[in-house]
Amino acid sequence: MFETDDHKSLRETVRSFAEGEIAPRVAWMESAQTVDVQSSALIARQGWLGVTIPSEYGGMGAGHLAKTIVIEELARVSGAMGAMVQASQLGAAKIIHYGTEEQKRLWLPRIASGDWLPTIAVTEEESGGNVLDMRASARRDGDYWVLNGRKKYVGNSHLGGPHGVVVRTGAEAAGSRSLSAFLVEDNRVGFQVVPHQPSLGLHGFSFGDLVMDDVRIPADNMIGSEGDGLAVAYSSSILYGRPNLTAVALGIHQALLEETVRFAKERRRRDEPLAKLPTIEQRIGQINERLMTARTLAYQAAHMLDHGQACDDELISAKYRGVESLMESVLATMKIHAAAGLRRDRCIERLVRDAFHIDAPAGTGDIQLRRLGESALGQGKGQWSCRLVHVTALPPSSVPSEAAQEPAA
């Protein structure tokens, strides 16, 4: 319904690459439980980090649905590498939407070419969904800013940056204008990446902490104006973080379905495939239905972004439903596999662990429901998609009309 021929061709390209180049490395990622720099760099060199970067800055300019497809297909093979691309996209967003022309021309071509894998660093130990609770700070010193503090759970933290860091530059009483955003290179004096610690799942993905101890950066490294930090954080999370994580969830969900169907066909009970049991068939049908619904919501929201339409609620809903339905399918999958699903010689165990990583980033399910409640009550904070989506919206000639998508009578 939403895919064009270009989207289908992109899917085939990414799927072929993922199965040929990334799938053989998954076992190593699981056993080593360290950051897979090699796979990350290989994917980056395909140009897919620049899928939403406008062509004048070296990107593909292919839009948000194309981005969803890239992440989904990589996550189908490796949730870790799908997460790597989604984090890079999140890191590029702040420059696309808030960078000066000089910053765009300096940074975006290098991200699009895969030379740099950017991050966005907002979360702290005591500030998750409420960004205004952060304590990391910056003070002005002539032509420089001096940054101090610690950021947690930073995707791509060990891949070099540049790191997009949001810190406090004003008094708490200033509210939303008390935060600002900066680009911080990883070779700055006083900047440290905490050694990698393996997590529950997404082995191969870099997901760590950044420490800043009197890190001096030029004033030109500020993204947006002083006081724009909250806007940078929220817009990146809403327009990129939520749909990106929805795409990772879709890839894992698709892999769950495929592996469960394969298992149910191969495993036999009393000379009959397990799939012949009505309860098994029904559970597989439910997994398929959840996946189809989640994909429709995700593609609709991305399609609206590409059309330049207001779609904050649709992005929130897609992330919430995508994650919730994935977790429901995780439980159903484990019931079908029974004890076999607990063994590490089957990929289902990896997929289950990876699935648990998708809820918290860009806001847990509870946060998504709260935002949808605020919207329904008329208490929303405005549509970020209306404010910024024109930057990455596709030209009308490249987006098929609704009539063109309908089958001929």
mmCIF file of C-alpha atoms in Angstrom:
data_model
loop_
_atom_site.group_PDB
_atom_site.id
_atom_site.type_symbol
_atom_site.label_atom_id
_atom_site.label_comp_id
_atom_site.label_asym_id
_atom_site.label_seq_id
_atom_site.Cartn_x
_atom_site.Cartn_y
_atom_site.Cartn_z
ATOM 1 C CA MET A 1 0.000 0.000 0.000
ATOM 2 C CA PHE A 2 2.764 2.469 0.912
ATOM 3 C CA GLU A 3 5.795 0.964 -0.837
ATOM 4 C CA THR A 4 6.928 2.149 -4.250
ATOM 5 C CA ASP A 5 9.054 0.133 -6.681
ATOM 6 C CA ASP A 6 12.090 2.017 -5.346
ATOM 7 C CA HIS A 7 11.238 0.899 -1.825
ATOM 8 C CA LYS A 8 10.920 -2.714 -2.945
ATOM 9 C CA SER A 9 14.246 -2.550 -4.747
ATOM 10 C CA LEU A 10 15.886 -1.043 -1.651
ATOM 11 C CA ARG A 11 14.439 -3.834 0.489
ATOM 12 C CA GLU A 12 15.874 -6.494 -1.814
ATOM 13 C CA THR A 13 19.284 -4.812 -1.750
ATOM 14 C CA VAL A 14 19.423 -4.494 2.032
ATOM 15 C CA ARG A 15 18.087 -8.013 2.603
ATOM 16 C CA SER A 16 20.651 -9.535 0.251
ATOM 17 C CA PHE A 17 23.445 -7.586 1.944
ATOM 18 C CA ALA A 18 22.254 -8.483 5.456
ATOM 19 C CA GLU A 19 21.970 -12.184 4.684
ATOM 20 C CA GLY A 20 25.281 -12.327 2.846
ATOM 21 C CA GLU A 21 27.471 -10.028 4.956
ATOM 22 C CA ILE A 22 25.949 -9.670 8.420
ATOM 23 C CA ALA A 23 24.276 -13.026 9.113
ATOM 24 C CA PRO A 24 27.639 -14.898 9.114
ATOM 25 C CA ARG A 25 28.901 -12.572 11.876
ATOM 26 C CA VAL A 26 25.947 -12.943 14.240
ATOM 27 C CA ALA A 27 27.397 -15.995 16.012
ATOM 28 C CA TRP A 28 30.615 -14.071 16.655
ATOM 29 C CA MET A 29 28.650 -11.104 18.043
ATOM 30 C CA GLU A 30 26.848 -13.417 20.453
ATOM 31 C CA SER A 31 29.983 -15.162 21.656
ATOM 32 C CA ALA A 32 32.243 -12.093 21.854
ATOM 33 C CA GLN A 33 29.599 -9.795 23.401
ATOM 34 C CA THR A 34 31.607 -6.771 22.375
ATOM 35 C CA VAL A 35 31.048 -3.921 19.924
ATOM 36 C CA ASP A 36 31.134 -5.156 16.331
ATOM 37 C CA VAL A 37 33.059 -2.272 14.803
ATOM 38 C CA GLN A 38 33.696 -4.181 11.571
ATOM 39 C CA SER A 39 30.035 -4.838 10.763
ATOM 40 C CA SER A 40 29.067 -1.320 11.782
ATOM 41 C CA ALA A 41 31.653 0.191 9.444
ATOM 42 C CA LEU A 42 30.667 -2.149 6.613
ATOM 43 C CA ILE A 43 27.016 -1.137 6.887
ATOM 44 C CA ALA A 44 27.918 2.548 7.170
ATOM 45 C CA ARG A 45 29.884 2.372 3.911
ATOM 46 C CA GLN A 46 26.725 1.335 2.045
ATOM 47 C CA GLY A 47 25.462 4.910 2.418
ATOM 48 C CA TRP A 48 22.352 3.931 4.389
ATOM 49 C CA LEU A 49 23.140 6.206 7.329
ATOM 50 C CA GLY A 50 22.347 9.028 4.925
ATOM 51 C CA VAL A 51 18.960 7.703 3.835
ATOM 52 C CA THR A 52 17.129 10.814 5.117
ATOM 53 C CA ILE A 53 20.025 13.242 4.615
ATOM 54 C CA PRO A 54 19.201 15.552 1.674
ATOM 55 C CA SER A 55 21.118 14.834 -1.515
ATOM 56 C CA GLU A 56 22.825 18.240 -1.496
ATOM 57 C CA TYR A 57 24.744 17.049 1.579
ATOM 58 C CA GLY A 58 25.700 13.692 0.089
ATOM 59 C CA GLY A 59 22.742 11.699 1.386
ATOM 60 C CA MET A 60 20.185 9.511 -0.337
ATOM 61 C CA GLY A 61 17.276 11.874 0.339
ATOM 62 C CA ALA A 62 15.025 8.818 0.186
ATOM 63 C CA GLY A 63 12.779 9.611 3.142
ATOM 64 C CA HIS A 64 11.489 8.011 6.305
ATOM 65 C CA LEU A 65 9.760 4.975 4.823
ATOM 66 C CA ALA A 66 13.016 4.064 3.100
ATOM 67 C CA LYS A 67 14.758 4.492 6.454
ATOM 68 C CA THR A 68 12.221 2.191 8.079
ATOM 69 C CA ILE A 69 12.853 -0.488 5.455
ATOM 70 C CA VAL A 70 16.640 -0.293 5.828
ATOM 71 C CA ILE A 71 16.492 -0.648 9.618
ATOM 72 C CA GLU A 72 13.822 -3.355 9.490
ATOM 73 C CA GLU A 73 15.752 -5.535 7.055
ATOM 74 C CA LEU A 74 18.998 -5.248 9.009
ATOM 75 C CA ALA A 75 17.215 -5.974 12.299
ATOM 76 C CA ARG A 76 15.598 -9.064 10.756
ATOM 77 C CA VAL A 77 19.103 -10.552 10.554
ATOM 78 C CA SER A 78 20.757 -8.746 13.464
ATOM 79 C CA GLY A 79 18.878 -6.639 15.981
ATOM 80 C CA ALA A 80 22.224 -5.161 17.014
ATOM 81 C CA MET A 81 22.998 -3.817 13.547
ATOM 82 C CA GLY A 82 19.460 -2.545 13.093
ATOM 83 C CA ALA A 83 19.939 -0.692 16.368
ATOM 84 C CA MET A 84 23.279 0.682 15.165
ATOM 85 C CA VAL A 85 21.689 2.241 12.089
ATOM 86 C CA GLN A 86 18.730 3.608 14.023
ATOM 87 C CA ALA A 87 21.081 5.274 16.520
ATOM 88 C CA SER A 88 23.130 6.789 13.699
ATOM 89 C CA GLN A 89 19.984 8.194 12.127
ATOM 90 C CA LEU A 90 19.046 9.684 15.470
ATOM 91 C CA GLY A 91 22.483 11.260 15.697
ATOM 92 C CA ALA A 92 22.192 12.802 12.230
ATOM 93 C CA ALA A 93 18.722 14.233 12.886
ATOM 94 C CA LYS A 94 19.906 17.047 15.137
ATOM 95 C CA ILE A 95 22.236 18.339 12.423
ATOM 96 C CA ILE A 96 19.645 17.949 9.649
ATOM 97 C CA HIS A 97 17.040 19.966 11.542
ATOM 98 C CA TYR A 98 19.045 22.364 13.716
ATOM 99 C CA GLY A 99 22.509 22.624 12.198
ATOM 100 C CA THR A 100 23.773 25.760 10.490
ATOM 101 C CA GLU A 101 24.544 25.578 6.801
ATOM 102 C CA GLU A 102 28.239 25.367 7.651
ATOM 103 C CA GLN A 103 27.651 22.533 10.123
ATOM 104 C CA LYS A 104 25.529 20.618 7.605
ATOM 105 C CA ARG A 105 28.209 20.862 4.936
ATOM 106 C CA LEU A 106 30.932 19.852 7.376
ATOM 107 C CA TRP A 107 29.242 16.948 9.159
ATOM 108 C CA LEU A 108 26.453 15.469 7.038
ATOM 109 C CA PRO A 109 28.544 14.297 4.027
ATOM 110 C CA ARG A 110 30.840 12.394 6.388
ATOM 111 C CA ILE A 111 27.881 10.714 8.069
ATOM 112 C CA ALA A 112 26.303 9.874 4.708
ATOM 113 C CA SER A 113 29.549 8.325 3.454
ATOM 114 C CA GLY A 114 29.918 6.237 6.605
ATOM 115 C CA ASP A 115 33.081 7.939 7.841
ATOM 116 C CA TRP A 116 31.364 9.035 11.056
ATOM 117 C CA LEU A 117 28.717 7.252 13.103
ATOM 118 C CA PRO A 118 27.026 9.908 15.224
ATOM 119 C CA THR A 119 25.214 9.653 18.542
ATOM 120 C CA ILE A 120 22.771 11.645 20.584
ATOM 121 C CA ALA A 121 23.428 11.713 24.337
ATOM 122 C CA VAL A 122 20.561 12.945 26.500
ATOM 123 C CA THR A 123 19.703 10.376 29.201
ATOM 124 C CA GLU A 124 21.273 10.503 32.659
ATOM 125 C CA GLU A 125 21.014 8.336 35.768
ATOM 126 C CA GLU A 126 18.202 10.424 37.235
ATOM 127 C CA SER A 127 16.670 11.872 34.073
ATOM 128 C CA GLY A 128 15.021 9.558 31.597
ATOM 129 C CA GLY A 129 11.678 10.621 30.153
ATOM 130 C CA ASN A 130 11.879 13.980 31.977
ATOM 131 C CA VAL A 131 14.800 15.611 30.195
ATOM 132 C CA LEU A 132 14.603 18.740 32.337
ATOM 133 C CA ASP A 133 15.912 16.769 35.331
ATOM 134 C CA MET A 134 19.389 16.434 33.787
ATOM 135 C CA ARG A 135 22.466 17.627 35.688
ATOM 136 C CA ALA A 136 25.202 17.655 33.010
ATOM 137 C CA SER A 137 26.129 21.261 32.333
ATOM 138 C CA ALA A 138 28.145 23.660 30.219
ATOM 139 C CA ARG A 139 29.526 27.112 30.991
ATOM 140 C CA ARG A 140 30.714 29.721 28.521
ATOM 141 C CA ASP A 141 34.427 30.591 28.514
ATOM 142 C CA GLY A 142 35.169 33.097 25.777
ATOM 143 C CA ASP A 143 34.926 31.380 22.392
ATOM 144 C CA TYR A 144 34.513 27.987 24.066
ATOM 145 C CA TRP A 145 32.026 26.052 26.156
ATOM 146 C CA VAL A 146 33.237 23.807 28.972
ATOM 147 C CA LEU A 147 31.140 20.657 29.483
ATOM 148 C CA ASN A 148 30.855 18.482 32.587
ATOM 149 C CA GLY A 149 28.673 15.500 33.414
ATOM 150 C CA ARG A 150 27.828 11.930 32.483
ATOM 151 C CA LYS A 151 25.414 10.528 29.892
ATOM 152 C CA LYS A 152 24.060 6.972 29.944
ATOM 153 C CA TYR A 153 22.709 4.439 27.453
ATOM 154 C CA VAL A 154 24.199 6.217 24.430
ATOM 155 C CA GLY A 155 23.732 4.241 21.213
ATOM 156 C CA ASN A 156 26.960 3.989 19.149
ATOM 157 C CA SER A 157 28.935 5.335 22.110
ATOM 158 C CA HIS A 158 32.052 3.325 21.193
ATOM 159 C CA LEU A 159 32.031 4.031 17.446
ATOM 160 C CA GLY A 160 33.659 7.453 17.471
ATOM 161 C CA GLY A 161 30.893 10.020 17.146
ATOM 162 C CA PRO A 162 30.521 12.932 16.777
ATOM 163 C CA HIS A 163 28.440 12.857 19.947
ATOM 164 C CA GLY A 164 25.414 15.108 20.115
ATOM 165 C CA VAL A 165 25.258 16.054 23.795
ATOM 166 C CA VAL A 166 22.401 17.952 25.437
ATOM 167 C CA VAL A 167 23.405 19.719 28.667
ATOM 168 C CA ARG A 168 22.219 22.452 30.981
ATOM 169 C CA THR A 169 23.424 25.962 30.069
ATOM 170 C CA GLY A 170 20.916 27.971 32.118
ATOM 171 C CA ALA A 171 19.189 27.970 35.476
ATOM 172 C CA GLU A 172 16.525 25.329 36.123
ATOM 173 C CA ALA A 173 14.027 28.148 36.540
ATOM 174 C CA ALA A 174 14.429 28.843 32.817
ATOM 175 C CA GLY A 175 12.592 25.588 32.119
ATOM 176 C CA SER A 176 12.708 24.468 28.492
ATOM 177 C CA ARG A 177 15.190 27.245 27.639
ATOM 178 C CA SER A 178 17.764 26.007 30.151
ATOM 179 C CA LEU A 179 19.220 23.303 27.887
ATOM 180 C CA SER A 180 21.481 23.469 24.829
ATOM 181 C CA ALA A 181 22.961 20.937 22.400
ATOM 182 C CA PHE A 182 26.568 20.507 21.280
ATOM 183 C CA LEU A 183 28.612 18.337 18.972
ATOM 184 C CA VAL A 184 31.524 16.774 20.852
ATOM 185 C CA GLU A 185 34.320 14.916 19.057
ATOM 186 C CA ASP A 186 35.660 11.867 20.874
ATOM 187 C CA ASN A 187 39.262 13.143 20.876
ATOM 188 C CA ARG A 188 38.541 16.181 23.065
ATOM 189 C CA VAL A 189 40.620 16.412 26.241
ATOM 190 C CA GLY A 190 38.564 15.331 29.243
ATOM 191 C CA PHE A 191 36.129 13.281 27.177
ATOM 192 C CA GLN A 192 35.901 9.578 28.034
ATOM 193 C CA VAL A 193 33.837 6.641 26.821
ATOM 194 C CA VAL A 194 33.271 4.180 29.659
ATOM 195 C CA PRO A 195 34.467 0.656 28.704
ATOM 196 C CA HIS A 196 31.782 -1.463 27.054
ATOM 197 C CA GLN A 197 29.618 -3.593 29.328
ATOM 198 C CA PRO A 198 27.596 -6.398 27.684
ATOM 199 C CA SER A 199 23.856 -6.080 28.110
ATOM 200 C CA LEU A 200 20.979 -8.563 28.016
ATOM 201 C CA GLY A 201 20.701 -8.548 24.243
ATOM 202 C CA LEU A 202 21.729 -6.676 21.093
ATOM 203 C CA HIS A 203 25.226 -8.129 21.385
ATOM 204 C CA GLY A 204 27.473 -6.271 18.940
ATOM 205 C CA PHE A 205 25.729 -2.942 19.525
ATOM 206 C CA SER A 206 27.479 -0.118 21.372
ATOM 207 C CA PHE A 207 25.295 1.086 24.221
ATOM 208 C CA GLY A 208 27.334 2.870 26.855
ATOM 209 C CA ASP A 209 28.156 5.904 28.964
ATOM 210 C CA LEU A 210 30.013 9.124 28.183
ATOM 211 C CA VAL A 211 31.909 11.147 30.795
ATOM 212 C CA MET A 212 32.860 14.816 30.333
ATOM 213 C CA ASP A 213 35.376 16.402 32.680
ATOM 214 C CA ASP A 214 36.009 20.052 31.726
ATOM 215 C CA VAL A 215 35.700 19.256 28.020
ATOM 216 C CA ARG A 216 36.365 22.425 26.018
ATOM 217 C CA ILE A 217 34.650 22.733 22.651
ATOM 218 C CA PRO A 218 34.390 25.703 20.274
ATOM 219 C CA ALA A 219 31.226 27.769 20.462
ATOM 220 C CA ASP A 220 30.673 26.859 16.798
ATOM 221 C CA ASN A 221 29.937 23.303 17.926
ATOM 222 C CA MET A 222 26.618 24.356 19.437
ATOM 223 C CA ILE A 223 23.647 22.871 17.538
ATOM 224 C CA GLY A 224 20.864 25.402 17.167
ATOM 225 C CA SER A 225 20.816 28.399 19.473
ATOM 226 C CA GLU A 226 21.441 28.543 23.193
ATOM 227 C CA GLY A 227 18.307 27.203 24.849
ATOM 228 C CA ASP A 228 17.351 24.891 21.948
ATOM 229 C CA GLY A 229 18.522 21.719 23.704
ATOM 230 C CA LEU A 230 15.087 20.489 24.713
ATOM 231 C CA ALA A 231 13.774 21.013 21.197
ATOM 232 C CA VAL A 232 16.748 19.124 19.739
ATOM 233 C CA ALA A 233 16.180 16.226 22.135
ATOM 234 C CA TYR A 234 12.416 15.988 21.728
ATOM 235 C CA SER A 235 12.320 16.429 17.966
ATOM 236 C CA SER A 236 15.034 13.817 17.441
ATOM 237 C CA SER A 237 13.192 11.380 19.695
ATOM 238 C CA ILE A 238 9.767 11.927 18.132
ATOM 239 C CA LEU A 239 10.656 12.178 14.441
ATOM 240 C CA TYR A 240 13.495 9.619 14.456
ATOM 241 C CA GLY A 241 13.805 7.686 17.712
ATOM 242 C CA ARG A 242 10.250 6.376 17.859
ATOM 243 C CA PRO A 243 9.921 5.328 14.191
ATOM 244 C CA ASN A 244 13.481 3.959 14.166
ATOM 245 C CA LEU A 245 12.850 1.716 17.159
ATOM 246 C CA THR A 246 9.538 0.695 15.633
ATOM 247 C CA ALA A 247 11.530 -0.458 12.603
ATOM 248 C CA VAL A 248 13.925 -2.481 14.787
ATOM 249 C CA ALA A 249 10.902 -4.091 16.449
ATOM 250 C CA LEU A 250 9.482 -4.985 13.021
ATOM 251 C CA GLY A 251 12.709 -6.691 11.976
ATOM 252 C CA ILE A 252 12.888 -8.755 15.167
ATOM 253 C CA HIS A 253 9.167 -9.561 14.882
ATOM 254 C CA GLN A 254 9.617 -10.754 11.296
ATOM 255 C CA ALA A 255 12.519 -12.973 12.320
ATOM 256 C CA LEU A 256 10.446 -14.394 15.193
ATOM 257 C CA LEU A 257 7.650 -15.322 12.797
ATOM 258 C CA GLU A 258 9.968 -16.902 10.232
ATOM 259 C CA GLU A 259 11.862 -18.936 12.814
ATOM 260 C CA THR A 260 8.652 -20.088 14.505
ATOM 261 C CA VAL A 261 7.097 -21.178 11.206
ATOM 262 C CA ARG A 262 10.279 -23.082 10.350
ATOM 263 C CA PHE A 263 10.323 -24.781 13.739
ATOM 264 C CA ALA A 264 6.631 -25.714 13.602
ATOM 265 C CA LYS A 265 7.057 -27.280 10.166
ATOM 266 C CA GLU A 266 10.216 -29.225 11.035
ATOM 267 C CA ARG A 267 9.392 -30.429 14.556
ATOM 268 C CA ARG A 268 7.238 -33.555 14.445
ATOM 269 C CA ARG A 269 4.824 -35.061 16.958
ATOM 270 C CA ARG A 270 3.360 -38.520 16.267
ATOM 271 C CA ASP A 271 4.577 -38.369 12.665
ATOM 272 C CA GLU A 272 2.873 -35.009 12.066
ATOM 273 C CA PRO A 273 4.431 -31.523 11.905
ATOM 274 C CA LEU A 274 3.858 -29.483 15.025
ATOM 275 C CA ALA A 275 2.121 -26.948 12.784
ATOM 276 C CA LYS A 276 -0.768 -29.381 12.337
ATOM 277 C CA LEU A 277 -1.883 -28.823 15.929
ATOM 278 C CA PRO A 278 -4.750 -26.300 15.980
ATOM 279 C CA THR A 279 -3.322 -24.435 18.976
ATOM 280 C CA ILE A 280 0.049 -24.003 17.243
ATOM 281 C CA GLU A 281 -1.556 -22.887 14.004
ATOM 282 C CA GLN A 282 -3.663 -20.344 15.863
ATOM 283 C CA ARG A 283 -0.681 -18.926 17.758
ATOM 284 C CA ILE A 284 1.274 -18.542 14.531
ATOM 285 C CA GLY A 285 -1.730 -16.815 13.005
ATOM 286 C CA GLN A 286 -1.811 -14.390 15.918
ATOM 287 C CA ILE A 287 1.904 -13.623 15.517
ATOM 288 C CA ASN A 288 1.361 -12.948 11.830
ATOM 289 C CA GLU A 289 -1.630 -10.689 12.515
ATOM 290 C CA ARG A 290 0.292 -8.676 15.110
ATOM 291 C CA LEU A 291 3.192 -8.220 12.734
ATOM 292 C CA MET A 292 0.955 -7.138 9.861
ATOM 293 C CA THR A 293 -0.851 -4.609 12.057
ATOM 294 C CA ALA A 294 2.387 -3.233 13.489
ATOM 295 C CA ARG A 295 3.906 -2.883 10.028
ATOM 296 C CA THR A 296 0.849 -1.081 8.680
ATOM 297 C CA LEU A 297 0.931 1.445 11.533
ATOM 298 C CA ALA A 298 4.683 1.974 11.135
ATOM 299 C CA TYR A 299 4.541 2.414 7.365
ATOM 300 C CA GLN A 300 1.558 4.739 7.585
ATOM 301 C CA ALA A 301 3.375 7.025 10.032
ATOM 302 C CA ALA A 302 6.574 7.046 7.936
ATOM 303 C CA HIS A 303 4.517 7.651 4.792
ATOM 304 C CA MET A 304 2.898 10.669 6.458
ATOM 305 C CA LEU A 305 6.328 12.043 7.373
ATOM 306 C CA ASP A 306 7.396 11.689 3.760
ATOM 307 C CA HIS A 307 4.251 13.576 2.713
ATOM 308 C CA GLY A 308 5.016 16.383 5.175
ATOM 309 C CA GLN A 309 1.888 15.685 7.211
ATOM 310 C CA ALA A 310 1.337 16.125 10.946
ATOM 311 C CA CYS A 311 1.778 12.678 12.471
ATOM 312 C CA ASP A 312 3.198 12.891 16.011
ATOM 313 C CA ASP A 313 0.383 10.745 17.409
ATOM 314 C CA GLU A 314 0.758 8.205 14.615
ATOM 315 C CA LEU A 315 4.489 7.883 15.366
ATOM 316 C CA ILE A 316 3.755 7.415 19.063
ATOM 317 C CA SER A 317 1.038 4.858 18.383
ATOM 318 C CA ALA A 318 3.236 2.914 15.970
ATOM 319 C CA LYS A 319 6.032 2.640 18.531
ATOM 320 C CA TYR A 320 3.691 1.625 21.334
ATOM 321 C CA ARG A 321 1.793 -0.959 19.314
ATOM 322 C CA GLY A 322 4.929 -2.245 17.598
ATOM 323 C CA VAL A 323 6.695 -2.961 20.891
ATOM 324 C CA GLU A 324 3.643 -4.291 22.730
ATOM 325 C CA SER A 325 2.726 -6.657 19.906
ATOM 326 C CA LEU A 326 6.343 -7.807 19.640
ATOM 327 C CA MET A 327 6.385 -8.746 23.325
ATOM 328 C CA GLU A 328 3.072 -10.597 22.961
ATOM 329 C CA SER A 329 4.570 -12.547 20.067
ATOM 330 C CA VAL A 330 7.710 -13.259 22.107
ATOM 331 C CA LEU A 331 5.559 -15.027 24.691
ATOM 332 C CA ALA A 332 3.632 -16.946 22.030
ATOM 333 C CA THR A 333 6.861 -17.959 20.321
ATOM 334 C CA MET A 334 8.331 -19.299 23.543
ATOM 335 C CA LYS A 335 5.173 -21.311 24.211
ATOM 336 C CA ILE A 336 5.486 -22.890 20.770
ATOM 337 C CA HIS A 337 9.188 -23.672 21.144
ATOM 338 C CA ALA A 338 8.847 -24.768 24.785
ATOM 339 C CA ALA A 339 12.200 -25.998 26.154
ATOM 340 C CA ALA A 340 13.795 -25.768 22.700
ATOM 341 C CA GLY A 341 13.461 -21.986 22.892
ATOM 342 C CA LEU A 342 15.815 -21.852 25.857
ATOM 343 C CA ARG A 343 18.778 -23.355 24.026
ATOM 344 C CA ARG A 344 21.448 -21.100 22.584
ATOM 345 C CA ASP A 345 21.818 -23.296 19.524
ATOM 346 C CA ARG A 346 18.601 -21.709 18.241
ATOM 347 C CA CYS A 347 18.282 -18.059 17.274
ATOM 348 C CA ILE A 348 14.935 -17.702 19.031
ATOM 349 C CA GLU A 349 16.707 -17.206 22.362
ATOM 350 C CA ARG A 350 18.681 -14.280 20.883
ATOM 351 C CA LEU A 351 15.578 -12.708 19.364
ATOM 352 C CA VAL A 352 13.755 -12.849 22.687
ATOM 353 C CA ARG A 353 16.623 -11.100 24.488
ATOM 354 C CA ASP A 354 16.925 -8.477 21.757
ATOM 355 C CA ALA A 355 13.213 -7.699 21.965
ATOM 356 C CA PHE A 356 13.528 -6.520 25.570
ATOM 357 C CA HIS A 357 15.786 -3.655 24.470
ATOM 358 C CA ILE A 358 13.210 -1.857 22.338
ATOM 359 C CA ASP A 359 10.706 -0.536 24.880
ATOM 360 C CA ALA A 360 12.705 1.953 26.961
ATOM 361 C CA PRO A 361 14.561 4.069 24.342
ATOM 362 C CA ALA A 362 12.624 7.126 23.079
ATOM 363 C CA GLY A 363 10.138 6.574 25.904
ATOM 364 C CA THR A 364 8.648 3.456 27.450
ATOM 365 C CA GLY A 365 5.154 2.289 26.610
ATOM 366 C CA ASP A 366 3.851 4.159 29.654
ATOM 367 C CA ILE A 367 5.364 7.388 28.320
ATOM 368 C CA GLN A 368 3.802 6.802 24.887
ATOM 369 C CA LEU A 369 0.366 6.298 26.449
ATOM 370 C CA ARG A 370 0.795 9.438 28.521
ATOM 371 C CA ARG A 371 1.578 11.462 25.402
ATOM 372 C CA LEU A 372 -1.428 10.021 23.578
ATOM 373 C CA GLY A 373 -3.583 10.843 26.596
ATOM 374 C CA GLU A 374 -2.335 14.441 26.596
ATOM 375 C CA SER A 375 -3.176 14.699 22.915
ATOM 376 C CA ALA A 376 -6.690 13.353 23.398
ATOM 377 C CA LEU A 377 -7.248 15.796 26.267
ATOM 378 C CA GLY A 378 -6.042 18.739 24.202
ATOM 379 C CA GLN A 379 -2.932 19.134 26.341
ATOM 380 C CA GLY A 380 -0.331 18.211 23.723
ATOM 381 C CA LYS A 381 2.746 20.344 23.177
ATOM 382 C CA GLY A 382 2.320 20.820 19.433
ATOM 383 C CA GLN A 383 3.261 18.801 16.399
ATOM 384 C CA TRP A 384 7.008 18.417 15.862
ATOM 385 C CA SER A 385 6.212 16.838 12.513
ATOM 386 C CA CYS A 386 4.559 20.113 11.417
ATOM 387 C CA ARG A 387 7.500 22.205 12.567
ATOM 388 C CA LEU A 388 10.356 20.238 11.040
ATOM 389 C CA VAL A 389 9.193 17.572 8.594
ATOM 390 C CA HIS A 390 9.457 19.853 5.550
ATOM 391 C CA VAL A 391 13.253 19.412 5.712
ATOM 392 C CA THR A 392 13.107 15.698 4.854
ATOM 393 C CA ALA A 393 9.716 15.498 3.090
ATOM 394 C CA LEU A 394 9.954 14.048 -0.392
ATOM 395 C CA PRO A 395 9.100 16.215 -3.397
ATOM 396 C CA PRO A 396 5.529 15.616 -4.621
ATOM 397 C CA SER A 397 6.747 14.054 -7.860
ATOM 398 C CA SER A 398 8.521 11.258 -5.950
ATOM 399 C CA VAL A 399 5.582 10.332 -3.711
ATOM 400 C CA PRO A 400 2.852 8.257 -5.413
ATOM 401 C CA SER A 401 -0.637 9.659 -5.262
ATOM 402 C CA GLU A 402 -3.346 7.777 -3.431
ATOM 403 C CA ALA A 403 -5.042 7.021 -6.738
ATOM 404 C CA ALA A 404 -1.843 5.590 -8.189
ATOM 405 C CA GLN A 405 -1.629 3.133 -5.303
ATOM 406 C CA GLU A 406 -5.114 1.716 -5.878
ATOM 407 C CA PRO A 407 -5.384 -1.410 -8.059
ATOM 408 C CA ALA A 408 -7.123 -1.039 -11.384
ATOM 409 C CA ALA A 409 -10.776 -1.961 -11.432
#
